[in-house]
Amino acid sequence: MASTVRLGVVMDPIGSIKPAKDSTLAMLLAAQARGMELFYFEQNDLRIRDGEALGHARRLRVHDHEQRWFEFGSSEELRLGSLDVILMRKDPPFDTEYIYTTYILERAEQAGALVINRPAALRDINEKAFTAWFPQCCPATLITRSMADMRSFLAEHEAVVVKPLHSMGGRSIFVVRKGDLNANVIFETLTGDGTRHAMVQRYIPEIRHGDKRILLVNGGMPARVLARIPAADDNRGNLVMGAAPELRPLTDRDRWIAGEVGPVLRERGVLFAGIDVIGDYLTEVNVTSPTGIRELKKYGDIDLAAEFLDVVAGRLRAR
């Protein structure tokens, strides 16, 4: 590539991130180290005018520093299709505004930008519901808005995990056991009294040994997995909820699950994803803004940001 690569990133306010843990920052640091120009957007910077995707961009410099991890340069109006690469790294909730943003980014993609992950894939791959494409990998799972169905599922399995379909980071996830007098209230809350779908999965006791995050770059897996060990007073294996990180080698079952999921994601244009495995079971497929890059680098000296940028460079050369 003779000219400088121009990379845009769409994310939540960069001033609010935790730099030591943030995978988007890791990607941006790696891109900047390769001489790429960085352009920063939030959702309200994006628009479509007469069919063309446009954005109010701020030039961005990033630093690997706990107190000063970014600085903005000049602002400019850009045709999003003029960028070489756009990283869509906006966190859930995956709501209607998120969908509208993918429409804008799809117009940018059609105008020539490489958008990661592909906007159509972001719309199609709900991070909870997409496990249904891999039933051979999953625990018993129910997606429904029927509270009666949830009660029957609980009676069948005696301990279940109930979660919303649109959220992230362990928010609003409940473990419910047979005989729990709060079960009906939980089912009512997560389904909005039967007006929206939620997920119920058989409880996997191995959560006490960690919720494993396997990061996939272009469908391929690293040599190690990030296990997130729940705090003693919590059931959730999410770092943001206080889980402790621990690196482990992948088991044969981990590799098999990743081998089932990875090629499907690659075919759909997902270049960076994180699948969650508890015990021997796939529980989620994260494609919006999966994290874990910084922990793999810190604890295992695995540089997935560099591997990801190698894939991006290869895609750009192929064009």
PDB file of C-alpha atoms in Angstrom:
ATOM      1  CA  MET A   1       0.000   0.000   0.000  1.00  0.00           C
ATOM      2  CA  ALA A   2       1.703   3.123  -1.231  1.00  0.00           C
ATOM      3  CA  SER A   3      -0.458   5.703   0.549  1.00  0.00           C
ATOM      4  CA  THR A   4      -1.186   6.055   4.256  1.00  0.00           C
ATOM      5  CA  VAL A   5      -4.080   3.930   5.436  1.00  0.00           C
ATOM      6  CA  ARG A   6      -6.947   6.013   6.832  1.00  0.00           C
ATOM      7  CA  LEU A   7      -8.759   4.242   9.643  1.00  0.00           C
ATOM      8  CA  GLY A   8     -11.969   5.417  11.277  1.00  0.00           C
ATOM      9  CA  VAL A   9     -13.337   4.102  14.541  1.00  0.00           C
ATOM     10  CA  VAL A  10     -16.939   4.327  15.786  1.00  0.00           C
ATOM     11  CA  MET A  11     -17.084   3.849  19.542  1.00  0.00           C
ATOM     12  CA  ASP A  12     -18.490   5.039  22.830  1.00  0.00           C
ATOM     13  CA  PRO A  13     -16.864   8.211  24.233  1.00  0.00           C
ATOM     14  CA  ILE A  14     -13.160   7.430  24.382  1.00  0.00           C
ATOM     15  CA  GLY A  15     -12.758   9.478  27.540  1.00  0.00           C
ATOM     16  CA  SER A  16     -14.936   6.988  29.430  1.00  0.00           C
ATOM     17  CA  ILE A  17     -13.017   3.799  28.621  1.00  0.00           C
ATOM     18  CA  LYS A  18     -10.713   1.899  30.978  1.00  0.00           C
ATOM     19  CA  PRO A  19      -7.465   2.093  28.982  1.00  0.00           C
ATOM     20  CA  ALA A  20      -5.740  -0.840  30.679  1.00  0.00           C
ATOM     21  CA  LYS A  21      -8.587  -3.165  29.638  1.00  0.00           C
ATOM     22  CA  ASP A  22      -9.906  -1.683  26.417  1.00  0.00           C
ATOM     23  CA  SER A  23      -9.511  -3.783  23.261  1.00  0.00           C
ATOM     24  CA  THR A  24     -10.469  -0.913  20.960  1.00  0.00           C
ATOM     25  CA  LEU A  25      -7.578   1.127  22.352  1.00  0.00           C
ATOM     26  CA  ALA A  26      -5.280  -1.849  21.750  1.00  0.00           C
ATOM     27  CA  MET A  27      -6.392  -1.964  18.106  1.00  0.00           C
ATOM     28  CA  LEU A  28      -5.880   1.778  17.704  1.00  0.00           C
ATOM     29  CA  LEU A  29      -2.419   1.670  19.283  1.00  0.00           C
ATOM     30  CA  ALA A  30      -1.421  -1.109  16.887  1.00  0.00           C
ATOM     31  CA  ALA A  31      -2.838   0.779  13.894  1.00  0.00           C
ATOM     32  CA  GLN A  32      -1.076   3.998  14.870  1.00  0.00           C
ATOM     33  CA  ALA A  33       2.218   2.106  15.309  1.00  0.00           C
ATOM     34  CA  ARG A  34       1.886   1.040  11.674  1.00  0.00           C
ATOM     35  CA  GLY A  35       1.542   4.626  10.527  1.00  0.00           C
ATOM     36  CA  MET A  36      -2.206   4.635   9.960  1.00  0.00           C
ATOM     37  CA  GLU A  37      -4.144   7.893  10.273  1.00  0.00           C
ATOM     38  CA  LEU A  38      -6.879   7.641  12.888  1.00  0.00           C
ATOM     39  CA  PHE A  39     -10.309   9.297  12.692  1.00  0.00           C
ATOM     40  CA  TYR A  40     -12.735   9.189  15.620  1.00  0.00           C
ATOM     41  CA  PHE A  41     -16.550   9.070  15.508  1.00  0.00           C
ATOM     42  CA  GLU A  42     -19.367   8.596  17.943  1.00  0.00           C
ATOM     43  CA  GLN A  43     -22.829   7.617  16.750  1.00  0.00           C
ATOM     44  CA  ASN A  44     -24.102  11.185  16.661  1.00  0.00           C
ATOM     45  CA  ASP A  45     -21.282  12.113  14.256  1.00  0.00           C
ATOM     46  CA  LEU A  46     -22.709   9.891  11.505  1.00  0.00           C
ATOM     47  CA  ARG A  47     -25.421  10.622   8.968  1.00  0.00           C
ATOM     48  CA  ILE A  48     -26.686   9.869   5.461  1.00  0.00           C
ATOM     49  CA  ARG A  49     -27.282  12.686   2.981  1.00  0.00           C
ATOM     50  CA  ASP A  50     -28.844  11.820  -0.379  1.00  0.00           C
ATOM     51  CA  GLY A  51     -27.741   8.223   0.016  1.00  0.00           C
ATOM     52  CA  GLU A  52     -24.135   8.987   0.955  1.00  0.00           C
ATOM     53  CA  ALA A  53     -22.658   8.092   4.346  1.00  0.00           C
ATOM     54  CA  LEU A  54     -20.990  11.114   5.955  1.00  0.00           C
ATOM     55  CA  GLY A  55     -19.337  11.787   9.281  1.00  0.00           C
ATOM     56  CA  HIS A  56     -17.976  14.561  11.446  1.00  0.00           C
ATOM     57  CA  ALA A  57     -14.503  13.222  12.229  1.00  0.00           C
ATOM     58  CA  ARG A  58     -11.888  14.208  14.758  1.00  0.00           C
ATOM     59  CA  ARG A  59      -8.299  13.230  14.120  1.00  0.00           C
ATOM     60  CA  LEU A  60      -7.057  11.032  16.923  1.00  0.00           C
ATOM     61  CA  ARG A  61      -3.745  10.219  18.604  1.00  0.00           C
ATOM     62  CA  VAL A  62      -3.631   7.446  21.197  1.00  0.00           C
ATOM     63  CA  HIS A  63      -1.165   6.656  23.970  1.00  0.00           C
ATOM     64  CA  ASP A  64      -0.589   3.589  26.112  1.00  0.00           C
ATOM     65  CA  HIS A  65      -0.973   5.574  29.314  1.00  0.00           C
ATOM     66  CA  GLU A  66      -3.369   5.267  32.249  1.00  0.00           C
ATOM     67  CA  GLN A  67      -4.049   8.998  32.646  1.00  0.00           C
ATOM     68  CA  ARG A  68      -3.596  10.352  29.109  1.00  0.00           C
ATOM     69  CA  TRP A  69      -4.577   7.779  26.531  1.00  0.00           C
ATOM     70  CA  PHE A  70      -5.890  10.007  23.737  1.00  0.00           C
ATOM     71  CA  GLU A  71      -5.824  13.465  22.212  1.00  0.00           C
ATOM     72  CA  PHE A  72      -7.916  14.976  19.463  1.00  0.00           C
ATOM     73  CA  GLY A  73      -6.582  16.941  16.537  1.00  0.00           C
ATOM     74  CA  SER A  74      -8.464  18.860  13.890  1.00  0.00           C
ATOM     75  CA  SER A  75     -12.055  18.156  12.889  1.00  0.00           C
ATOM     76  CA  GLU A  76     -13.313  17.619   9.371  1.00  0.00           C
ATOM     77  CA  GLU A  77     -16.310  16.403   7.431  1.00  0.00           C
ATOM     78  CA  LEU A  78     -15.663  13.133   5.626  1.00  0.00           C
ATOM     79  CA  ARG A  79     -17.323  10.853   3.145  1.00  0.00           C
ATOM     80  CA  LEU A  80     -17.140   7.619   5.113  1.00  0.00           C
ATOM     81  CA  GLY A  81     -16.513   5.680   1.928  1.00  0.00           C
ATOM     82  CA  SER A  82     -13.243   7.600   1.491  1.00  0.00           C
ATOM     83  CA  LEU A  83     -11.782   5.843   4.541  1.00  0.00           C
ATOM     84  CA  ASP A  84      -9.853   2.639   3.956  1.00  0.00           C
ATOM     85  CA  VAL A  85     -11.053   0.949   7.145  1.00  0.00           C
ATOM     86  CA  ILE A  86     -13.830   1.620   9.662  1.00  0.00           C
ATOM     87  CA  LEU A  87     -13.894  -0.230  12.975  1.00  0.00           C
ATOM     88  CA  MET A  88     -17.402  -0.483  14.424  1.00  0.00           C
ATOM     89  CA  ARG A  89     -16.686  -0.831  18.156  1.00  0.00           C
ATOM     90  CA  LYS A  90     -19.787   0.690  19.736  1.00  0.00           C
ATOM     91  CA  ASP A  91     -20.815  -1.305  22.814  1.00  0.00           C
ATOM     92  CA  PRO A  92     -24.330  -2.694  23.229  1.00  0.00           C
ATOM     93  CA  PRO A  93     -27.160  -2.274  24.062  1.00  0.00           C
ATOM     94  CA  PHE A  94     -28.039  -3.438  20.589  1.00  0.00           C
ATOM     95  CA  ASP A  95     -31.031  -1.187  20.104  1.00  0.00           C
ATOM     96  CA  THR A  96     -32.746   0.512  17.179  1.00  0.00           C
ATOM     97  CA  GLU A  97     -30.149   3.294  17.147  1.00  0.00           C
ATOM     98  CA  TYR A  98     -27.426   0.657  16.798  1.00  0.00           C
ATOM     99  CA  ILE A  99     -29.275  -0.782  13.794  1.00  0.00           C
ATOM    100  CA  TYR A 100     -29.568   2.665  12.208  1.00  0.00           C
ATOM    101  CA  THR A 101     -25.809   3.077  12.622  1.00  0.00           C
ATOM    102  CA  THR A 102     -25.226  -0.181  10.744  1.00  0.00           C
ATOM    103  CA  TYR A 103     -27.301   1.192   7.861  1.00  0.00           C
ATOM    104  CA  ILE A 104     -25.010   4.203   7.644  1.00  0.00           C
ATOM    105  CA  LEU A 105     -21.936   1.991   7.788  1.00  0.00           C
ATOM    106  CA  GLU A 106     -23.321  -0.304   5.110  1.00  0.00           C
ATOM    107  CA  ARG A 107     -23.558   2.687   2.774  1.00  0.00           C
ATOM    108  CA  ALA A 108     -19.906   3.424   3.632  1.00  0.00           C
ATOM    109  CA  GLU A 109     -19.049  -0.203   2.866  1.00  0.00           C
ATOM    110  CA  GLN A 110     -20.785   0.015  -0.497  1.00  0.00           C
ATOM    111  CA  ALA A 111     -18.811   3.190  -1.225  1.00  0.00           C
ATOM    112  CA  GLY A 112     -15.509   1.386  -0.704  1.00  0.00           C
ATOM    113  CA  ALA A 113     -14.607   1.280   2.995  1.00  0.00           C
ATOM    114  CA  LEU A 114     -13.692  -1.991   4.679  1.00  0.00           C
ATOM    115  CA  VAL A 115     -16.063  -2.016   7.671  1.00  0.00           C
ATOM    116  CA  ILE A 116     -15.182  -4.347  10.551  1.00  0.00           C
ATOM    117  CA  ASN A 117     -17.261  -6.142  11.545  1.00  0.00           C
ATOM    118  CA  ARG A 118     -19.476  -6.169   8.483  1.00  0.00           C
ATOM    119  CA  PRO A 119     -22.657  -4.145   9.180  1.00  0.00           C
ATOM    120  CA  ALA A 120     -25.015  -6.823   7.866  1.00  0.00           C
ATOM    121  CA  ALA A 121     -23.355  -9.379  10.161  1.00  0.00           C
ATOM    122  CA  LEU A 122     -23.761  -7.078  13.150  1.00  0.00           C
ATOM    123  CA  ARG A 123     -27.482  -6.886  12.421  1.00  0.00           C
ATOM    124  CA  ASP A 124     -27.895 -10.616  11.835  1.00  0.00           C
ATOM    125  CA  ILE A 125     -25.756 -12.023  14.656  1.00  0.00           C
ATOM    126  CA  ASN A 126     -27.445 -11.361  17.956  1.00  0.00           C
ATOM    127  CA  GLU A 127     -24.823 -12.265  20.531  1.00  0.00           C
ATOM    128  CA  LYS A 128     -27.183 -14.469  22.535  1.00  0.00           C
ATOM    129  CA  ALA A 129     -29.604 -15.761  19.902  1.00  0.00           C
ATOM    130  CA  PHE A 130     -26.901 -16.720  17.371  1.00  0.00           C
ATOM    131  CA  THR A 131     -25.954 -19.644  19.593  1.00  0.00           C
ATOM    132  CA  ALA A 132     -29.021 -21.306  18.044  1.00  0.00           C
ATOM    133  CA  TRP A 133     -26.941 -21.767  14.875  1.00  0.00           C
ATOM    134  CA  PHE A 134     -24.664 -24.104  16.890  1.00  0.00           C
ATOM    135  CA  PRO A 135     -26.960 -26.306  19.019  1.00  0.00           C
ATOM    136  CA  GLN A 136     -24.336 -29.057  18.959  1.00  0.00           C
ATOM    137  CA  CYS A 137     -22.066 -26.775  21.011  1.00  0.00           C
ATOM    138  CA  CYS A 138     -24.553 -25.370  23.526  1.00  0.00           C
ATOM    139  CA  PRO A 139     -26.283 -26.329  26.758  1.00  0.00           C
ATOM    140  CA  ALA A 140     -30.057 -26.733  26.680  1.00  0.00           C
ATOM    141  CA  THR A 141     -31.287 -23.290  25.620  1.00  0.00           C
ATOM    142  CA  LEU A 142     -34.692 -21.628  25.318  1.00  0.00           C
ATOM    143  CA  ILE A 143     -35.409 -18.271  23.644  1.00  0.00           C
ATOM    144  CA  THR A 144     -38.975 -17.168  24.328  1.00  0.00           C
ATOM    145  CA  ARG A 145     -41.254 -14.421  25.582  1.00  0.00           C
ATOM    146  CA  SER A 146     -43.540 -16.949  27.269  1.00  0.00           C
ATOM    147  CA  MET A 147     -43.216 -17.006  31.047  1.00  0.00           C
ATOM    148  CA  ALA A 148     -45.026 -20.358  31.086  1.00  0.00           C
ATOM    149  CA  ASP A 149     -42.314 -21.804  28.824  1.00  0.00           C
ATOM    150  CA  MET A 150     -39.670 -20.429  31.179  1.00  0.00           C
ATOM    151  CA  ARG A 151     -41.333 -22.011  34.198  1.00  0.00           C
ATOM    152  CA  SER A 152     -41.488 -25.373  32.404  1.00  0.00           C
ATOM    153  CA  PHE A 153     -37.823 -25.097  31.414  1.00  0.00           C
ATOM    154  CA  LEU A 154     -36.874 -24.334  35.025  1.00  0.00           C
ATOM    155  CA  ALA A 155     -38.877 -27.325  36.269  1.00  0.00           C
ATOM    156  CA  GLU A 156     -37.072 -29.527  33.736  1.00  0.00           C
ATOM    157  CA  HIS A 157     -33.517 -28.383  34.539  1.00  0.00           C
ATOM    158  CA  GLU A 158     -33.894 -27.208  38.178  1.00  0.00           C
ATOM    159  CA  ALA A 159     -31.260 -24.456  37.772  1.00  0.00           C
ATOM    160  CA  VAL A 160     -31.143 -21.998  34.861  1.00  0.00           C
ATOM    161  CA  VAL A 161     -29.529 -18.747  33.759  1.00  0.00           C
ATOM    162  CA  VAL A 162     -31.883 -16.055  32.429  1.00  0.00           C
ATOM    163  CA  LYS A 163     -30.534 -13.140  30.388  1.00  0.00           C
ATOM    164  CA  PRO A 164     -31.760 -10.369  28.068  1.00  0.00           C
ATOM    165  CA  LEU A 165     -30.923 -10.624  24.359  1.00  0.00           C
ATOM    166  CA  HIS A 166     -29.710  -7.077  23.822  1.00  0.00           C
ATOM    167  CA  SER A 167     -27.284  -6.291  26.647  1.00  0.00           C
ATOM    168  CA  MET A 168     -23.638  -7.014  27.553  1.00  0.00           C
ATOM    169  CA  GLY A 169     -21.136  -7.171  30.381  1.00  0.00           C
ATOM    170  CA  GLY A 170     -23.209  -9.427  32.628  1.00  0.00           C
ATOM    171  CA  ARG A 171     -25.998  -6.894  33.081  1.00  0.00           C
ATOM    172  CA  SER A 172     -29.411  -8.265  34.165  1.00  0.00           C
ATOM    173  CA  ILE A 173     -28.271 -11.897  34.229  1.00  0.00           C
ATOM    174  CA  PHE A 174     -29.977 -14.071  36.833  1.00  0.00           C
ATOM    175  CA  VAL A 175     -29.381 -17.583  38.129  1.00  0.00           C
ATOM    176  CA  VAL A 176     -32.741 -19.096  39.094  1.00  0.00           C
ATOM    177  CA  ARG A 177     -33.187 -22.386  40.943  1.00  0.00           C
ATOM    178  CA  LYS A 178     -36.270 -24.553  41.303  1.00  0.00           C
ATOM    179  CA  GLY A 179     -38.337 -23.298  44.229  1.00  0.00           C
ATOM    180  CA  ASP A 180     -36.977 -19.733  44.006  1.00  0.00           C
ATOM    181  CA  LEU A 181     -39.900 -17.497  44.990  1.00  0.00           C
ATOM    182  CA  ASN A 182     -38.408 -14.706  42.835  1.00  0.00           C
ATOM    183  CA  ALA A 183     -38.567 -16.788  39.651  1.00  0.00           C
ATOM    184  CA  ASN A 184     -41.835 -15.327  38.358  1.00  0.00           C
ATOM    185  CA  VAL A 185     -40.683 -11.770  39.051  1.00  0.00           C
ATOM    186  CA  ILE A 186     -37.443 -12.404  37.148  1.00  0.00           C
ATOM    187  CA  PHE A 187     -39.296 -13.906  34.188  1.00  0.00           C
ATOM    188  CA  GLU A 188     -41.752 -10.997  34.179  1.00  0.00           C
ATOM    189  CA  THR A 189     -38.938  -8.439  34.339  1.00  0.00           C
ATOM    190  CA  LEU A 190     -36.797  -9.877  31.547  1.00  0.00           C
ATOM    191  CA  THR A 191     -39.739 -10.501  29.205  1.00  0.00           C
ATOM    192  CA  GLY A 192     -41.500  -7.233  30.013  1.00  0.00           C
ATOM    193  CA  ASP A 193     -44.523  -9.250  31.135  1.00  0.00           C
ATOM    194  CA  GLY A 194     -44.342 -11.415  28.051  1.00  0.00           C
ATOM    195  CA  THR A 195     -43.764  -8.644  25.483  1.00  0.00           C
ATOM    196  CA  ARG A 196     -40.113  -9.327  24.553  1.00  0.00           C
ATOM    197  CA  HIS A 197     -37.894 -12.361  24.088  1.00  0.00           C
ATOM    198  CA  ALA A 198     -35.236 -13.433  26.554  1.00  0.00           C
ATOM    199  CA  MET A 199     -32.849 -16.378  26.819  1.00  0.00           C
ATOM    200  CA  VAL A 200     -32.884 -19.191  29.352  1.00  0.00           C
ATOM    201  CA  GLN A 201     -29.992 -21.680  29.505  1.00  0.00           C
ATOM    202  CA  ARG A 202     -29.367 -24.687  31.691  1.00  0.00           C
ATOM    203  CA  TYR A 203     -27.082 -23.593  34.531  1.00  0.00           C
ATOM    204  CA  ILE A 204     -23.524 -24.882  34.063  1.00  0.00           C
ATOM    205  CA  PRO A 205     -21.840 -25.445  37.459  1.00  0.00           C
ATOM    206  CA  GLU A 206     -18.394 -25.123  35.866  1.00  0.00           C
ATOM    207  CA  ILE A 207     -18.912 -21.343  35.872  1.00  0.00           C
ATOM    208  CA  ARG A 208     -17.134 -21.442  39.242  1.00  0.00           C
ATOM    209  CA  HIS A 209     -13.983 -22.390  37.296  1.00  0.00           C
ATOM    210  CA  GLY A 210     -14.396 -19.521  34.851  1.00  0.00           C
ATOM    211  CA  ASP A 211     -16.242 -18.170  31.824  1.00  0.00           C
ATOM    212  CA  LYS A 212     -13.758 -18.685  28.975  1.00  0.00           C
ATOM    213  CA  ARG A 213     -13.443 -15.988  26.321  1.00  0.00           C
ATOM    214  CA  ILE A 214     -11.930 -17.314  23.092  1.00  0.00           C
ATOM    215  CA  LEU A 215     -11.020 -14.477  20.741  1.00  0.00           C
ATOM    216  CA  LEU A 216     -11.262 -15.295  17.040  1.00  0.00           C
ATOM    217  CA  VAL A 217      -9.364 -13.302  14.414  1.00  0.00           C
ATOM    218  CA  ASN A 218     -10.707 -14.049  10.931  1.00  0.00           C
ATOM    219  CA  GLY A 219     -12.114 -17.282  12.327  1.00  0.00           C
ATOM    220  CA  GLY A 220      -8.796 -18.460  13.786  1.00  0.00           C
ATOM    221  CA  MET A 221      -8.081 -18.955  17.482  1.00  0.00           C
ATOM    222  CA  PRO A 222      -5.072 -18.081  19.689  1.00  0.00           C
ATOM    223  CA  ALA A 223      -3.090 -20.641  21.678  1.00  0.00           C
ATOM    224  CA  ARG A 224      -4.523 -19.489  25.006  1.00  0.00           C
ATOM    225  CA  VAL A 225      -7.964 -18.705  26.354  1.00  0.00           C
ATOM    226  CA  LEU A 226      -8.890 -15.972  28.829  1.00  0.00           C
ATOM    227  CA  ALA A 227     -10.811 -17.518  31.725  1.00  0.00           C
ATOM    228  CA  ARG A 228     -12.769 -15.030  33.816  1.00  0.00           C
ATOM    229  CA  ILE A 229     -13.266 -16.349  37.340  1.00  0.00           C
ATOM    230  CA  PRO A 230     -16.388 -14.963  39.076  1.00  0.00           C
ATOM    231  CA  ALA A 231     -15.976 -13.212  42.394  1.00  0.00           C
ATOM    232  CA  ALA A 232     -16.968 -15.290  45.430  1.00  0.00           C
ATOM    233  CA  ASP A 233     -20.199 -13.316  45.828  1.00  0.00           C
ATOM    234  CA  ASP A 234     -21.230 -13.332  42.142  1.00  0.00           C
ATOM    235  CA  ASN A 235     -22.213 -15.805  39.412  1.00  0.00           C
ATOM    236  CA  ARG A 236     -21.031 -13.685  36.480  1.00  0.00           C
ATOM    237  CA  GLY A 237     -17.766 -14.258  34.674  1.00  0.00           C
ATOM    238  CA  ASN A 238     -17.400 -10.717  33.362  1.00  0.00           C
ATOM    239  CA  LEU A 239     -14.282  -8.658  34.039  1.00  0.00           C
ATOM    240  CA  VAL A 240     -16.368  -5.505  34.333  1.00  0.00           C
ATOM    241  CA  MET A 241     -18.315  -7.209  37.145  1.00  0.00           C
ATOM    242  CA  GLY A 242     -15.207  -8.091  39.134  1.00  0.00           C
ATOM    243  CA  ALA A 243     -14.230 -11.458  37.667  1.00  0.00           C
ATOM    244  CA  ALA A 244     -10.515 -12.272  37.848  1.00  0.00           C
ATOM    245  CA  PRO A 245      -8.606 -13.004  34.600  1.00  0.00           C
ATOM    246  CA  GLU A 246      -6.598 -16.195  34.175  1.00  0.00           C
ATOM    247  CA  LEU A 247      -4.933 -17.489  30.999  1.00  0.00           C
ATOM    248  CA  ARG A 248      -5.182 -21.180  30.138  1.00  0.00           C
ATOM    249  CA  PRO A 249      -4.422 -23.393  27.160  1.00  0.00           C
ATOM    250  CA  LEU A 250      -7.402 -24.304  25.012  1.00  0.00           C
ATOM    251  CA  THR A 251      -8.897 -27.720  25.656  1.00  0.00           C
ATOM    252  CA  ASP A 252      -9.763 -30.081  22.823  1.00  0.00           C
ATOM    253  CA  ARG A 253     -13.418 -29.173  23.360  1.00  0.00           C
ATOM    254  CA  ASP A 254     -12.588 -25.431  23.198  1.00  0.00           C
ATOM    255  CA  ARG A 255     -10.803 -25.956  19.884  1.00  0.00           C
ATOM    256  CA  TRP A 256     -13.706 -27.997  18.522  1.00  0.00           C
ATOM    257  CA  ILE A 257     -16.238 -25.297  19.440  1.00  0.00           C
ATOM    258  CA  ALA A 258     -14.045 -22.569  17.926  1.00  0.00           C
ATOM    259  CA  GLY A 259     -13.683 -24.705  14.811  1.00  0.00           C
ATOM    260  CA  GLU A 260     -17.459 -24.967  14.507  1.00  0.00           C
ATOM    261  CA  VAL A 261     -18.123 -21.230  14.990  1.00  0.00           C
ATOM    262  CA  GLY A 262     -15.077 -19.523  13.455  1.00  0.00           C
ATOM    263  CA  PRO A 263     -15.572 -20.431   9.777  1.00  0.00           C
ATOM    264  CA  VAL A 264     -19.237 -19.378   9.899  1.00  0.00           C
ATOM    265  CA  LEU A 265     -18.286 -15.973  11.305  1.00  0.00           C
ATOM    266  CA  ARG A 266     -15.528 -15.537   8.712  1.00  0.00           C
ATOM    267  CA  GLU A 267     -17.952 -16.265   5.870  1.00  0.00           C
ATOM    268  CA  ARG A 268     -20.282 -13.563   7.221  1.00  0.00           C
ATOM    269  CA  GLY A 269     -17.556 -10.901   7.334  1.00  0.00           C
ATOM    270  CA  VAL A 270     -16.761 -11.034  11.050  1.00  0.00           C
ATOM    271  CA  LEU A 271     -13.012 -10.502  11.385  1.00  0.00           C
ATOM    272  CA  PHE A 272     -12.924 -10.120  15.168  1.00  0.00           C
ATOM    273  CA  ALA A 273     -15.175 -11.981  17.595  1.00  0.00           C
ATOM    274  CA  GLY A 274     -15.191 -13.442  21.062  1.00  0.00           C
ATOM    275  CA  ILE A 275     -17.013 -16.659  21.863  1.00  0.00           C
ATOM    276  CA  ASP A 276     -17.847 -17.521  25.476  1.00  0.00           C
ATOM    277  CA  VAL A 277     -17.472 -21.078  26.707  1.00  0.00           C
ATOM    278  CA  ILE A 278     -18.426 -22.349  30.169  1.00  0.00           C
ATOM    279  CA  GLY A 279     -17.211 -25.845  30.897  1.00  0.00           C
ATOM    280  CA  ASP A 280     -17.766 -27.663  27.606  1.00  0.00           C
ATOM    281  CA  TYR A 281     -20.531 -25.419  26.262  1.00  0.00           C
ATOM    282  CA  LEU A 282     -20.835 -22.384  24.028  1.00  0.00           C
ATOM    283  CA  THR A 283     -22.985 -19.716  25.711  1.00  0.00           C
ATOM    284  CA  GLU A 284     -22.522 -16.536  23.608  1.00  0.00           C
ATOM    285  CA  VAL A 285     -21.093 -15.301  20.299  1.00  0.00           C
ATOM    286  CA  ASN A 286     -19.838 -11.719  20.737  1.00  0.00           C
ATOM    287  CA  VAL A 287     -19.346  -9.711  17.536  1.00  0.00           C
ATOM    288  CA  THR A 288     -20.057  -6.081  18.468  1.00  0.00           C
ATOM    289  CA  SER A 289     -17.144  -5.028  20.682  1.00  0.00           C
ATOM    290  CA  PRO A 290     -15.568  -8.103  22.304  1.00  0.00           C
ATOM    291  CA  THR A 291     -12.780  -7.503  24.794  1.00  0.00           C
ATOM    292  CA  GLY A 292      -9.780  -9.480  26.048  1.00  0.00           C
ATOM    293  CA  ILE A 293      -6.919  -8.293  23.821  1.00  0.00           C
ATOM    294  CA  ARG A 294      -5.200  -6.390  26.619  1.00  0.00           C
ATOM    295  CA  GLU A 295      -5.383  -9.322  29.056  1.00  0.00           C
ATOM    296  CA  LEU A 296      -3.968 -11.781  26.508  1.00  0.00           C
ATOM    297  CA  LYS A 297      -1.059  -9.403  25.904  1.00  0.00           C
ATOM    298  CA  LYS A 298      -0.471  -8.684  29.595  1.00  0.00           C
ATOM    299  CA  TYR A 299      -0.657 -12.230  30.940  1.00  0.00           C
ATOM    300  CA  GLY A 300       0.334 -14.322  27.927  1.00  0.00           C
ATOM    301  CA  ASP A 301       2.328 -12.029  25.602  1.00  0.00           C
ATOM    302  CA  ILE A 302      -0.142 -12.829  22.804  1.00  0.00           C
ATOM    303  CA  ASP A 303      -0.472  -9.845  20.471  1.00  0.00           C
ATOM    304  CA  LEU A 304      -3.909 -10.277  18.914  1.00  0.00           C
ATOM    305  CA  ALA A 305      -4.064  -6.600  17.964  1.00  0.00           C
ATOM    306  CA  ALA A 306      -1.070  -7.119  15.673  1.00  0.00           C
ATOM    307  CA  GLU A 307      -2.592 -10.310  14.267  1.00  0.00           C
ATOM    308  CA  PHE A 308      -5.855  -8.467  13.624  1.00  0.00           C
ATOM    309  CA  LEU A 309      -4.036  -5.629  11.821  1.00  0.00           C
ATOM    310  CA  ASP A 310      -2.207  -8.213   9.688  1.00  0.00           C
ATOM    311  CA  VAL A 311      -5.602  -9.531   8.566  1.00  0.00           C
ATOM    312  CA  VAL A 312      -6.805  -5.992   7.841  1.00  0.00           C
ATOM    313  CA  ALA A 313      -3.656  -5.264   5.794  1.00  0.00           C
ATOM    314  CA  GLY A 314      -4.203  -8.465   3.810  1.00  0.00           C
ATOM    315  CA  ARG A 315      -7.803  -7.490   3.042  1.00  0.00           C
ATOM    316  CA  LEU A 316      -6.698  -4.062   1.870  1.00  0.00           C
ATOM    317  CA  ARG A 317      -3.976  -5.525  -0.367  1.00  0.00           C
ATOM    318  CA  ALA A 318      -6.519  -7.921  -1.867  1.00  0.00           C
ATOM    319  CA  ARG A 319      -8.580  -4.910  -2.937  1.00  0.00           C
TER     320      ARG A 319
END
